[in-house]
mmCIF file of C-alpha atoms in Angstrom:
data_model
loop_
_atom_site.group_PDB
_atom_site.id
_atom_site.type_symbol
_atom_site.label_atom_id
_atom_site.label_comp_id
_atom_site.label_asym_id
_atom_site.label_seq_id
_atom_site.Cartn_x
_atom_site.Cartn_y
_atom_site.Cartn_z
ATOM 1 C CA UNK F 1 -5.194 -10.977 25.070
ATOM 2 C CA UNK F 2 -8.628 -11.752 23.919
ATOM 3 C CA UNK F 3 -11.087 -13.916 26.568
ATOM 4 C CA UNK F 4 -11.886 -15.242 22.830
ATOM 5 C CA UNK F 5 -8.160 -16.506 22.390
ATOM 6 C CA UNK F 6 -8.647 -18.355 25.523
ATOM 7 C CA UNK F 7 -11.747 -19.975 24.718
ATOM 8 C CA UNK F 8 -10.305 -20.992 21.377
ATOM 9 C CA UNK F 9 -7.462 -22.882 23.165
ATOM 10 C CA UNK F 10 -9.830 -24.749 26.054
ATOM 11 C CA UNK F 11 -11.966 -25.960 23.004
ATOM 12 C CA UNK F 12 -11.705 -29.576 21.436
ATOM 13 C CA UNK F 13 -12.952 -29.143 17.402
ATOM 14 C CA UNK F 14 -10.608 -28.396 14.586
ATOM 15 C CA UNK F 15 -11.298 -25.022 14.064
ATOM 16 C CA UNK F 16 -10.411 -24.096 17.659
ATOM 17 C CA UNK F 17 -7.214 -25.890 17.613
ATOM 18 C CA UNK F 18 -5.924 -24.663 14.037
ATOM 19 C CA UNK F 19 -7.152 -20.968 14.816
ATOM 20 C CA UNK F 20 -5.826 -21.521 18.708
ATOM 21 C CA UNK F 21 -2.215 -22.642 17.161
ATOM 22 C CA UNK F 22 -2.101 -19.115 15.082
ATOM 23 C CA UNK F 23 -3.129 -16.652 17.447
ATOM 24 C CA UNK F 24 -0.678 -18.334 20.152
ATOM 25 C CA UNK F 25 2.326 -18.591 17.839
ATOM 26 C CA UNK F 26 3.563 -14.970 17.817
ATOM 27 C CA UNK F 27 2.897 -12.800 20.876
ATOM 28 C CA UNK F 28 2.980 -9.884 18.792
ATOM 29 C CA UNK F 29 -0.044 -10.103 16.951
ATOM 30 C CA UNK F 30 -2.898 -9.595 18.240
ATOM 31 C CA UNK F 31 -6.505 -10.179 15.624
ATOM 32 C CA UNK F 32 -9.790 -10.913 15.500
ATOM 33 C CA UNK F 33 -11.922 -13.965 14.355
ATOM 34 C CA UNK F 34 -15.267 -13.517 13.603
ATOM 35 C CA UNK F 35 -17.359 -16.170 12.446
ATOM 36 C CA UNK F 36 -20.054 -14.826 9.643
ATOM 37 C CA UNK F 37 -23.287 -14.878 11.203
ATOM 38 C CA UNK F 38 -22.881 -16.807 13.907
ATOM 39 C CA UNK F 39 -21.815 -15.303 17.784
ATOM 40 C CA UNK F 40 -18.366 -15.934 18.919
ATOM 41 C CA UNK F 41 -19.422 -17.384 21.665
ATOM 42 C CA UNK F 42 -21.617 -20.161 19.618
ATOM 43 C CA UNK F 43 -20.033 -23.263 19.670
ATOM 44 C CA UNK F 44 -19.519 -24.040 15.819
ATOM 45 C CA UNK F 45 -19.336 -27.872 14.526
ATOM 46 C CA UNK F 46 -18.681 -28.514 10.672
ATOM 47 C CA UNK F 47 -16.391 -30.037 8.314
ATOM 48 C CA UNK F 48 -12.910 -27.910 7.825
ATOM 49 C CA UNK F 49 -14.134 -27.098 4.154
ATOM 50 C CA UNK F 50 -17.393 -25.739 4.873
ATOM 51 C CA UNK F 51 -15.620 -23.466 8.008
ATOM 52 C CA UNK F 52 -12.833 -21.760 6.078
ATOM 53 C CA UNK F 53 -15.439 -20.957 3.266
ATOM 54 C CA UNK F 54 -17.965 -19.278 5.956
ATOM 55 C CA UNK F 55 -14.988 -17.717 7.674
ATOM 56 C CA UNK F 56 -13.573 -14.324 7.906
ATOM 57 C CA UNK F 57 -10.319 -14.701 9.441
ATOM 58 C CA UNK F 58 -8.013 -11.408 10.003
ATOM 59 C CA UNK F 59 -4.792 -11.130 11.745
ATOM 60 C CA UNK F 60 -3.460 -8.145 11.837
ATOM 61 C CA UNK F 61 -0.833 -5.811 14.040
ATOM 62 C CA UNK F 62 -2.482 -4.215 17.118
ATOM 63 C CA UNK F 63 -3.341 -1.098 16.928
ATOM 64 C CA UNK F 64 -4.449 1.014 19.520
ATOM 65 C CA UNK F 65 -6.625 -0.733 22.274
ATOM 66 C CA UNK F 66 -7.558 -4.453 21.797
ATOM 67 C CA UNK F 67 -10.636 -5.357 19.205
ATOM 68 C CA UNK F 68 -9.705 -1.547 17.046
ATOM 69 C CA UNK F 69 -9.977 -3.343 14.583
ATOM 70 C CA UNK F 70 -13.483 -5.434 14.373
ATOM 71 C CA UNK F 71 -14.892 -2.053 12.812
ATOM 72 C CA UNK F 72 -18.207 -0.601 14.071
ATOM 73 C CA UNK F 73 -21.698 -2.354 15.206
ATOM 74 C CA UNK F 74 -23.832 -2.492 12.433
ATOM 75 C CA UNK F 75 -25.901 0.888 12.449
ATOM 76 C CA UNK F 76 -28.718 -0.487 9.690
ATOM 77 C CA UNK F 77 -29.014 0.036 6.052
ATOM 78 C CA UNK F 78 -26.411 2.686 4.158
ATOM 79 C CA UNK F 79 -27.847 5.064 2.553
ATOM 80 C CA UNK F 80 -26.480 5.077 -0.912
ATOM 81 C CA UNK F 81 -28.623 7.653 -2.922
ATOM 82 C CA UNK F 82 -25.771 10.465 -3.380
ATOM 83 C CA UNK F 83 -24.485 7.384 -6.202
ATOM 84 C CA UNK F 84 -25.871 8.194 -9.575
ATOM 85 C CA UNK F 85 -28.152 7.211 -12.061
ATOM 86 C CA UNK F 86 -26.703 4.667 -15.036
ATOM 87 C CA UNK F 87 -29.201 3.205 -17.855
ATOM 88 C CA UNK F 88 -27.307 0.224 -17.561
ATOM 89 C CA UNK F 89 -29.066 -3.212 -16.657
ATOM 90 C CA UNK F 90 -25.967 -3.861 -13.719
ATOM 91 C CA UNK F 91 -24.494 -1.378 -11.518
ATOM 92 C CA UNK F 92 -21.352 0.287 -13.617
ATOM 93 C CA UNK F 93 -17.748 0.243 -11.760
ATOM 94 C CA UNK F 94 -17.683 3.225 -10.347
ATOM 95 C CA UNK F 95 -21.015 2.609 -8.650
ATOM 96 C CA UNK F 96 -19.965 -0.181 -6.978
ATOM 97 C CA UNK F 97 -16.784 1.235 -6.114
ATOM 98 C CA UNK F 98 -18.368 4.267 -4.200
ATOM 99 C CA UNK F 99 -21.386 1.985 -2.315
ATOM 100 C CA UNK F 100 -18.256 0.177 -1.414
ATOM 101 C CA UNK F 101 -16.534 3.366 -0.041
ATOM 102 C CA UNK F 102 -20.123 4.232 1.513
ATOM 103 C CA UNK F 103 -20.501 0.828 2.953
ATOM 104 C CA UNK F 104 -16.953 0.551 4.532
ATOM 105 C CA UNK F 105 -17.265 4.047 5.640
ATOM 106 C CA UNK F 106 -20.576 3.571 7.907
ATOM 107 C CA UNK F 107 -19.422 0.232 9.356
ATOM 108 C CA UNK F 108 -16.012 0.545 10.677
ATOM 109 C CA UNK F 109 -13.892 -0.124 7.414
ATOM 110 C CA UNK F 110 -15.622 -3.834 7.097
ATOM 111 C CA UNK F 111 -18.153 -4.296 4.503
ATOM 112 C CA UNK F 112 -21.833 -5.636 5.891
ATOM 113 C CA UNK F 113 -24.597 -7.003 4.440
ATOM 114 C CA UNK F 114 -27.941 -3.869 4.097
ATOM 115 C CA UNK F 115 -30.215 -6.561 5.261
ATOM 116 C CA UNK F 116 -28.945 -7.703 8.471
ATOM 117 C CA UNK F 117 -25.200 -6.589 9.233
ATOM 118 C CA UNK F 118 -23.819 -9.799 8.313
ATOM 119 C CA UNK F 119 -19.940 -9.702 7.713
ATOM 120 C CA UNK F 120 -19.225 -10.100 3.917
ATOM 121 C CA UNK F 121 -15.981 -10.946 2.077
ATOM 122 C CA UNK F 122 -15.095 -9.892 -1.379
ATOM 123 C CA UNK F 123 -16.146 -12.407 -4.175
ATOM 124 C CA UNK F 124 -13.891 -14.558 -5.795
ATOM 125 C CA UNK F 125 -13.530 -15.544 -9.396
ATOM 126 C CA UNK F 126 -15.755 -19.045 -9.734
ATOM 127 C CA UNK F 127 -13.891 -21.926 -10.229
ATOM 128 C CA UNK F 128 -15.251 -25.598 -11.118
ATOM 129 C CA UNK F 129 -15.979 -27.711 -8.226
ATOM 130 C CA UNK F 130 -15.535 -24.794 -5.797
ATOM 131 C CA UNK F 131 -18.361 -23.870 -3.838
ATOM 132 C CA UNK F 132 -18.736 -20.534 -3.485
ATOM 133 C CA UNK F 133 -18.790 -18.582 0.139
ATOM 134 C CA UNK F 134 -21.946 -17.610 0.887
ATOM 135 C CA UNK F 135 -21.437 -14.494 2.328
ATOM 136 C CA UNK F 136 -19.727 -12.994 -0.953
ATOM 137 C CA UNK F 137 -21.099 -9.331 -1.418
ATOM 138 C CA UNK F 138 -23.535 -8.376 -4.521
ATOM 139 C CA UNK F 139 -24.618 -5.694 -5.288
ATOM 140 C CA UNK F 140 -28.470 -5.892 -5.847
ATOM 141 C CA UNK F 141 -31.623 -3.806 -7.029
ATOM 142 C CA UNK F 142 -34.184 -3.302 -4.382
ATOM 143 C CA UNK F 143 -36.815 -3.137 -6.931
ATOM 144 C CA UNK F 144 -35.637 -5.812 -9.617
ATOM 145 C CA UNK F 145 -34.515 -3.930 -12.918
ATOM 146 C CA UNK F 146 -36.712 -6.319 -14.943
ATOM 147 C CA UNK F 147 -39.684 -4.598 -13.407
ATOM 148 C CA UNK F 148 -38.872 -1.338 -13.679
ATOM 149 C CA UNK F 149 -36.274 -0.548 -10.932
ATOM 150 C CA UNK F 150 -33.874 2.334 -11.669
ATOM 151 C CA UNK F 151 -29.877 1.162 -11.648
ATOM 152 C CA UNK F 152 -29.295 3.950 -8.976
ATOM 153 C CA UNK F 153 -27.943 4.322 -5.896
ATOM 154 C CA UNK F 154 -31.376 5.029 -4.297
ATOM 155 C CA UNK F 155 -32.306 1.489 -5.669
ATOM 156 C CA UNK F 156 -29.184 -0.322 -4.502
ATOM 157 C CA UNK F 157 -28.745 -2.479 -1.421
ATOM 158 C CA UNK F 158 -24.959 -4.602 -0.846
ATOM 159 C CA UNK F 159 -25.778 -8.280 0.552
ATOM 160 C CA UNK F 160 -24.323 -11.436 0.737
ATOM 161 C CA UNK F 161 -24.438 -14.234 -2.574
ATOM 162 C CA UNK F 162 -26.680 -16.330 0.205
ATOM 163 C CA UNK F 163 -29.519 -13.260 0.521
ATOM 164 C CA UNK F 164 -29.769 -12.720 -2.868
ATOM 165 C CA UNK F 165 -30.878 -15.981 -3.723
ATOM 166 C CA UNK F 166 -33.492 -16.019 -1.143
#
């Protein structure tokens, strides 16, 4: 199994212990944790709340030789200018859908942030009182629309809720 597994069940904080208690209680998965921006190897202290919501957590079968499944290292920016042009303020549907495709496609079937390879999940609907997770994707004009940018793919960058209000 995974050195990582290990680590996860010498470890003392809650996340350890609650992801340590799933990985160990069927021998026949085998997964991968990866902690959004932060090294595996980084201890991580915070309150349960603010972990799950900064968390990308898949368990899945094994397939093939151990860690398959983490996708590739980030190779920099995708190039997305084969997507085309809309006169739309927001990216249209389809746009999104292919940088998607593009996006998975370059990285290993995981979507990462065009800034800095940062592991992104897929947004959720806001609720009240919910705080969203900061590493939601967007999809985002390199040169803002409101000053002239084009709404095409040449234009378009995929990063997290957190980098686009920075």
């Amino acid at each position: 199994m995974f050195q990582m597994q290990e680590d996860l069940r010498n470890s003392d904080s809650l996340f350890d212990n609650i992801i340590g208690d799933l990985l160990s209680s069927d021998d026949q998965w085998e997964g991968y944790i990866e902690r959004v921006g932060v090294p595996l190897n980084q201890r991580i202290e915070m309150d349960l709340g603010e972990l799950l919501g900064n968390m990308l957590i898949a368990v899945a079968p094994a397939r093939g030789s151990v860690g398959a499944s983490k996708g590739a290292a980030w190779q920099g920016p995708v190039d997305y200018s084969s997507i085309g042009s809309s006169n739309a303020r927001l990216y249209t549907a389809s746009q999104r859908s292919e940088a998607l495709a593009l996006n998975r496609t370059s990285n290993g079937g995981i979507v990462r942030s065009d800034i800095d390879g940062t592991i992104m999940v897929q947004p959720v609907r806001s609720r009240r009182g919910v705080t969203p997770n900061r590493n939601e994707w967007s999809f985002d004009h390199k040169n803002p629309h409101s000053l002239g940018g084009p709404t095409n793919g040449s234009n378009l960058q995929i990063i997290t809720r957190f980098q686009n209000t920075i």
